[in-house]
Short mmCIF file of C-alpha atoms in Angstrom, two decimals:
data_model
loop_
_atom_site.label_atom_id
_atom_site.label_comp_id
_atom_site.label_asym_id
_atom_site.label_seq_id
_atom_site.Cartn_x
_atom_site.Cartn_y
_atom_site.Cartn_z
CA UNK A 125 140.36 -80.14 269.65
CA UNK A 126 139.14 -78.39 273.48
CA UNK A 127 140.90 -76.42 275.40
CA UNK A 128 142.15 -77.63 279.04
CA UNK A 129 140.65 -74.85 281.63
CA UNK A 130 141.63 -77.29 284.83
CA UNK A 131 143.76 -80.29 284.86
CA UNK A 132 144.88 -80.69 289.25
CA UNK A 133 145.81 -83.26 291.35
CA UNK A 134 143.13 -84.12 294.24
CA UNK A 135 145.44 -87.03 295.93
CA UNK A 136 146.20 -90.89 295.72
CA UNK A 137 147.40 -90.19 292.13
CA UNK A 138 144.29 -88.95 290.52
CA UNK A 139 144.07 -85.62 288.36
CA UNK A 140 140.50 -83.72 287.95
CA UNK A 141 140.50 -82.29 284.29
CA UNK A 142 137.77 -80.14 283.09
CA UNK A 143 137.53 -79.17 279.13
CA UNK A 144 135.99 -76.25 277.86
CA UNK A 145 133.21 -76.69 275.13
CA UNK A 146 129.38 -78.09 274.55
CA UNK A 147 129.41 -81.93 275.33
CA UNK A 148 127.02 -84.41 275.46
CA UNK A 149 126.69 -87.58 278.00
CA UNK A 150 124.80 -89.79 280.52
CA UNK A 151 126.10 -90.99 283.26
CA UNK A 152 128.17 -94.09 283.49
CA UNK A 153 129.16 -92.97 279.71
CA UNK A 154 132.90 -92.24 278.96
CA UNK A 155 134.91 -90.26 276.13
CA UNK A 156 137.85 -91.78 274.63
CA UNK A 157 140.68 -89.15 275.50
CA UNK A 158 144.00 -88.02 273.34
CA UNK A 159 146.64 -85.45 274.07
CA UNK A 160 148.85 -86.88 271.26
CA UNK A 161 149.77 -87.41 267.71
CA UNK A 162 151.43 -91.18 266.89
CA UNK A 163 152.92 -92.15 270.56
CA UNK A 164 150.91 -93.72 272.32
CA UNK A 165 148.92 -95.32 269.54
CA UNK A 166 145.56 -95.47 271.52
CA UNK A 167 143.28 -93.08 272.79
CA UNK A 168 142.55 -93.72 276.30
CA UNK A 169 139.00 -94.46 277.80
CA UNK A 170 137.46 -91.88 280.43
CA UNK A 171 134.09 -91.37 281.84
CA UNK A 172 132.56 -88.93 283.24
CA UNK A 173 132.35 -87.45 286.27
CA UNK A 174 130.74 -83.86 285.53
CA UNK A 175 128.76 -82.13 282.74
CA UNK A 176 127.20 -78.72 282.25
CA UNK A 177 126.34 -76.66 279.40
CA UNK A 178 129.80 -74.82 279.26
CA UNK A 179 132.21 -78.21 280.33
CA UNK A 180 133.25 -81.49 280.99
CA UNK A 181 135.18 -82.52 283.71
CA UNK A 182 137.20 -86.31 283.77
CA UNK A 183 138.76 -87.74 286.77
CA UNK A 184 141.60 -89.86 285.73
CA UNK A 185 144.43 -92.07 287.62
CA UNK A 186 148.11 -91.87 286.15
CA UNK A 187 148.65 -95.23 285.63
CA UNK A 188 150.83 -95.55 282.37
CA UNK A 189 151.95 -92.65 280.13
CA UNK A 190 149.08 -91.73 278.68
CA UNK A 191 147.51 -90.71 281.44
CA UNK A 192 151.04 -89.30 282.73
CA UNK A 193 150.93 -87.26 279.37
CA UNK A 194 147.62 -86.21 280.20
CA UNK A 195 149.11 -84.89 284.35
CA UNK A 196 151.35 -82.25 282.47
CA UNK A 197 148.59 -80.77 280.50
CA UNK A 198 148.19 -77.23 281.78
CA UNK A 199 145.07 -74.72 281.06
CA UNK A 200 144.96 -73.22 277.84
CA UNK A 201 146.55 -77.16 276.26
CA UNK A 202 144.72 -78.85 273.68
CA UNK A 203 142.95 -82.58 274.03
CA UNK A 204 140.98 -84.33 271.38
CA UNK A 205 137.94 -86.02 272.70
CA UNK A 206 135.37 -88.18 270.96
CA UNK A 207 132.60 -89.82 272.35
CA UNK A 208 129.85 -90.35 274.67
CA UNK A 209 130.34 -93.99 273.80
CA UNK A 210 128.74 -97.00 275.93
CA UNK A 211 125.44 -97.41 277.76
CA UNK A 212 125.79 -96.10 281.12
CA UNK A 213 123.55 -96.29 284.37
CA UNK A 214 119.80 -96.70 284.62
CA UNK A 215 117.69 -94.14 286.19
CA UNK A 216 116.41 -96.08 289.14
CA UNK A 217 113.92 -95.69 291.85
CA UNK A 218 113.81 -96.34 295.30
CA UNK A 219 116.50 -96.35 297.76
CA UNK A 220 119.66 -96.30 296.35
CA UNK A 221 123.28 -97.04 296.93
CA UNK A 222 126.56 -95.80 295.17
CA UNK A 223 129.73 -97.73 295.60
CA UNK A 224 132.98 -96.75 294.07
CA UNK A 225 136.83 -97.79 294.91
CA UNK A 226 139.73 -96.22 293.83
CA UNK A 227 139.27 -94.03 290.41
CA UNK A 228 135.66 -95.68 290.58
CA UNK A 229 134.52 -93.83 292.08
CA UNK A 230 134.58 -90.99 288.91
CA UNK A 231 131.38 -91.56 287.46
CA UNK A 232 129.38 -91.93 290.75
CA UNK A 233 129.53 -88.03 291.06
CA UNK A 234 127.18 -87.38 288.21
CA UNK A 235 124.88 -90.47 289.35
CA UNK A 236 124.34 -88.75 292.47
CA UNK A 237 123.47 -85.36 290.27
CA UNK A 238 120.56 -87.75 288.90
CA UNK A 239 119.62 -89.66 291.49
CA UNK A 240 118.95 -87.82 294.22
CA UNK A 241 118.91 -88.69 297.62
CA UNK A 242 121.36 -92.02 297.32
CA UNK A 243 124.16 -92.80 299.98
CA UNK A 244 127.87 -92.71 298.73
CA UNK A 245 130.19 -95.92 300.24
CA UNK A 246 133.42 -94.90 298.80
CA UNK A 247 136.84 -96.78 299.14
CA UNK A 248 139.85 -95.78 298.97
CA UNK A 249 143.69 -97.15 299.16
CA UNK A 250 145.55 -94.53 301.61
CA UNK A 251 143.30 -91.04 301.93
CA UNK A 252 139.94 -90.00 300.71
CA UNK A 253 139.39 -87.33 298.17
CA UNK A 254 136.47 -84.83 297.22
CA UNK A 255 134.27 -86.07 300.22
CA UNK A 256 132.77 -82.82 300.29
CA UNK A 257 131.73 -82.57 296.82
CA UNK A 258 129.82 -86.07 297.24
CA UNK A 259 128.91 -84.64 300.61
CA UNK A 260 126.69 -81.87 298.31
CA UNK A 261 124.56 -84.20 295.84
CA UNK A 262 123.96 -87.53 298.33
CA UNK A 263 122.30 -88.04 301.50
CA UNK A 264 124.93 -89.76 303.54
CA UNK A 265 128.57 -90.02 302.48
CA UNK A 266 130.67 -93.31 304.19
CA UNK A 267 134.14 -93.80 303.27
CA UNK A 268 136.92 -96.94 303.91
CA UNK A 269 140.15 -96.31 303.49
CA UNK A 270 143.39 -98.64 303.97
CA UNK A 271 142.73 -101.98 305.23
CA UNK A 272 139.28 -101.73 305.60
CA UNK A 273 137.10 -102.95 302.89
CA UNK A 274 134.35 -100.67 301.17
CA UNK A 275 131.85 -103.78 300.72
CA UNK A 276 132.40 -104.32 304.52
CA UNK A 277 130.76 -100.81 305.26
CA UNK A 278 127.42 -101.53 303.16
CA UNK A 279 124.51 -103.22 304.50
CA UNK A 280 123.04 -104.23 301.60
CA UNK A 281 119.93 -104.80 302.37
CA UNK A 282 118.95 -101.49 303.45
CA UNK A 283 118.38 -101.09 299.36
CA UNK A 284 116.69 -101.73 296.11
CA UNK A 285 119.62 -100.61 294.04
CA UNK A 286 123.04 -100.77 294.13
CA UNK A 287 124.89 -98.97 291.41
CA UNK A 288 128.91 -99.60 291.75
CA UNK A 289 132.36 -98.98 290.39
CA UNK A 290 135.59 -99.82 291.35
CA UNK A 291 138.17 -102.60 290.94
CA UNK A 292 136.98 -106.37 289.87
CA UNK A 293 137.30 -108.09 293.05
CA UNK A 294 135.59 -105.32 294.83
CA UNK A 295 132.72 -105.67 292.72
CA UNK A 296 132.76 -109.72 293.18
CA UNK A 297 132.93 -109.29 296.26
CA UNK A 298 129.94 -106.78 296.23
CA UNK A 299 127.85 -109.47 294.15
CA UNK A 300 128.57 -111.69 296.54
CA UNK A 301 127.71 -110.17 299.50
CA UNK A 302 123.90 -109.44 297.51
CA UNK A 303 123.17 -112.62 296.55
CA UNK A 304 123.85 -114.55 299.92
CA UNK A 305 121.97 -111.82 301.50
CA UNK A 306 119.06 -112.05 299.03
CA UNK A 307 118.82 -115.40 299.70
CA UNK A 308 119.24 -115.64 303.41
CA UNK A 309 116.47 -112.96 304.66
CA UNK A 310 114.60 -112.41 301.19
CA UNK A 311 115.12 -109.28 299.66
CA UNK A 312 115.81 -108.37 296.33
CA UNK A 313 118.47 -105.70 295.73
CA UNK A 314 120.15 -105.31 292.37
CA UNK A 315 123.04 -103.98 291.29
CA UNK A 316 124.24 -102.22 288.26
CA UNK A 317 128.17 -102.39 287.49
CA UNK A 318 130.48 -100.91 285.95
CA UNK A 319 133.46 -102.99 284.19
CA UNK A 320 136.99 -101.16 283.86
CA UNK A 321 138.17 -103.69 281.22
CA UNK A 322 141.06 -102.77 278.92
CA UNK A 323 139.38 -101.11 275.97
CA UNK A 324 141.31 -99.82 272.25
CA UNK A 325 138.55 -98.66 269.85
CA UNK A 326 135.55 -97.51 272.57
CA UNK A 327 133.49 -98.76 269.58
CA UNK A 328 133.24 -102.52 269.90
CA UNK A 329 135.41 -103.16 266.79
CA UNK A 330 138.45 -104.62 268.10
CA UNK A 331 136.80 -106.92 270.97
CA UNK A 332 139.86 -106.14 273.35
CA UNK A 333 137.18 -105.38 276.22
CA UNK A 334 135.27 -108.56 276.01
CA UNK A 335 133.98 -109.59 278.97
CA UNK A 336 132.02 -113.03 280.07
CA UNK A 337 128.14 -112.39 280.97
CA UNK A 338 125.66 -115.09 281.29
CA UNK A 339 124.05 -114.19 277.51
CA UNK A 340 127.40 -115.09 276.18
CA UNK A 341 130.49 -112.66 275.44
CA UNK A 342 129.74 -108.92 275.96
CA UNK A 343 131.96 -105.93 274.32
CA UNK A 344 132.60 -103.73 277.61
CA UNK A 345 133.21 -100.61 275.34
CA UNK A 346 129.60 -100.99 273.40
CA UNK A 347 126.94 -103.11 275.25
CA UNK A 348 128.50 -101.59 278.41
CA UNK A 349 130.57 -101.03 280.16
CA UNK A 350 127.54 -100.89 282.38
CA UNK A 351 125.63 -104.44 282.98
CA UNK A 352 123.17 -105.99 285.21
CA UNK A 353 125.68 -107.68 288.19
CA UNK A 354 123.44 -110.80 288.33
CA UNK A 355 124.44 -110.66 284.25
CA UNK A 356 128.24 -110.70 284.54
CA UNK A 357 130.67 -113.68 285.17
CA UNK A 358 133.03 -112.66 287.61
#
């Protein structure tokens, strides 16, 4: 068990949550999370947005109740963690692009830590949140919020890479928006993304979080949840 030295809300439902201790963890990697004993029966899946030598800090979006347990844990509680589990991001180089919507925009933080220099396109649904912190590890920070769509904001061939997070149909509609620009003026950006399937065990036993890539079925939890985007089946 950790101890809890931040757990506060930073808008549009989302909690930042920073646990005391010595972790370790690469980016796009997550930690399966538990504030519990028998109710709810599953851990819950978290990556990470921050590490140092003395913490690690989780963004997370109440959305059911573990993740409402977790928005009532106050400094000094207690949280289990295990993990890193997954493979995350690639160190790439070259110019680079970040694109995260809604709580995917979590582990984009610490990709910016390693990458330096990469523009942040970040969407969100009614107000954006911890601009400024992006605003201190990337070289330009662009944001859509509402109505307006964050693949709408990107052009995409201004880049070699592409690394992205965020809600399935964002990141269809991402791939999509490559490939037809690939082919119609010749370039050849990739993009790395990162699946927010359902996951139980984070260890690729139960195959909850299979997903469809073109080398056949996928556990999001073990081979990922990062892939290739010219891999995945949308």
């Amino acid at each position: 068990m950790y101890k809890i030295i931040e757990n506060t809300y930073i808008g549009e439902d989302m909690y930042q949550m920073k646990v005391q201790g010595e972790f370790k963890g690469r980016m796009g990697q997550f930690y399966m999370l538990r504030a519990w004993d028998n109710y709810p029966t599953l851990s819950r899946p978290i990556s990470i947005h921050d590490i140092d030598e003395n913490s690690i800090t989780f963004l997370y979006k109440v959305v059911g109740e573990g993740t409402k347990i977790f928005s009532r844990l106050t400094p000094g509680d207690n949280i289990k963690l295990e993990g890193p589990y997954g493979n995350g991001y690639q160190k790439v180089e070259g110019k680079v692009a970040l694109v995260g919507g809604g709580i995917g925009v979590a582990p984009l933080y610490l990709v910016a830590k390693n990458i330096p220099n990469s523009d942040s396109y970040l969407g969100f649904r009614n107000e954006p949140i911890l601009i400024d912190k992006y605003e201190e590890v990337c070289n330009n920070v662009k944001t859509a919020v509402g109505s307006t769509f964050v693949t709408d904001i990107i052009n995409t061939e201004e880049y070699d890479y592409i690394l992205t997070c965020g809600p399935t149909p964002m990141m269809k509609a991402l791939m999509d928006k490559v490939k037809k620009t690939n082919a119609e003026k010749g370039t050849n950006t990739r993009v790395m993304v990162s699946l927010e399937n359902r996951m139980a065990c984070g260890m690729g036993a139960c195959l909850v979080c299979t997903c469809k890539t073109q080398g056949g079925n996928k556990k999001t939890c073990k081979d990922g949840p990062v892939f290739w985007g010219e891999d995945v089946i949308f």
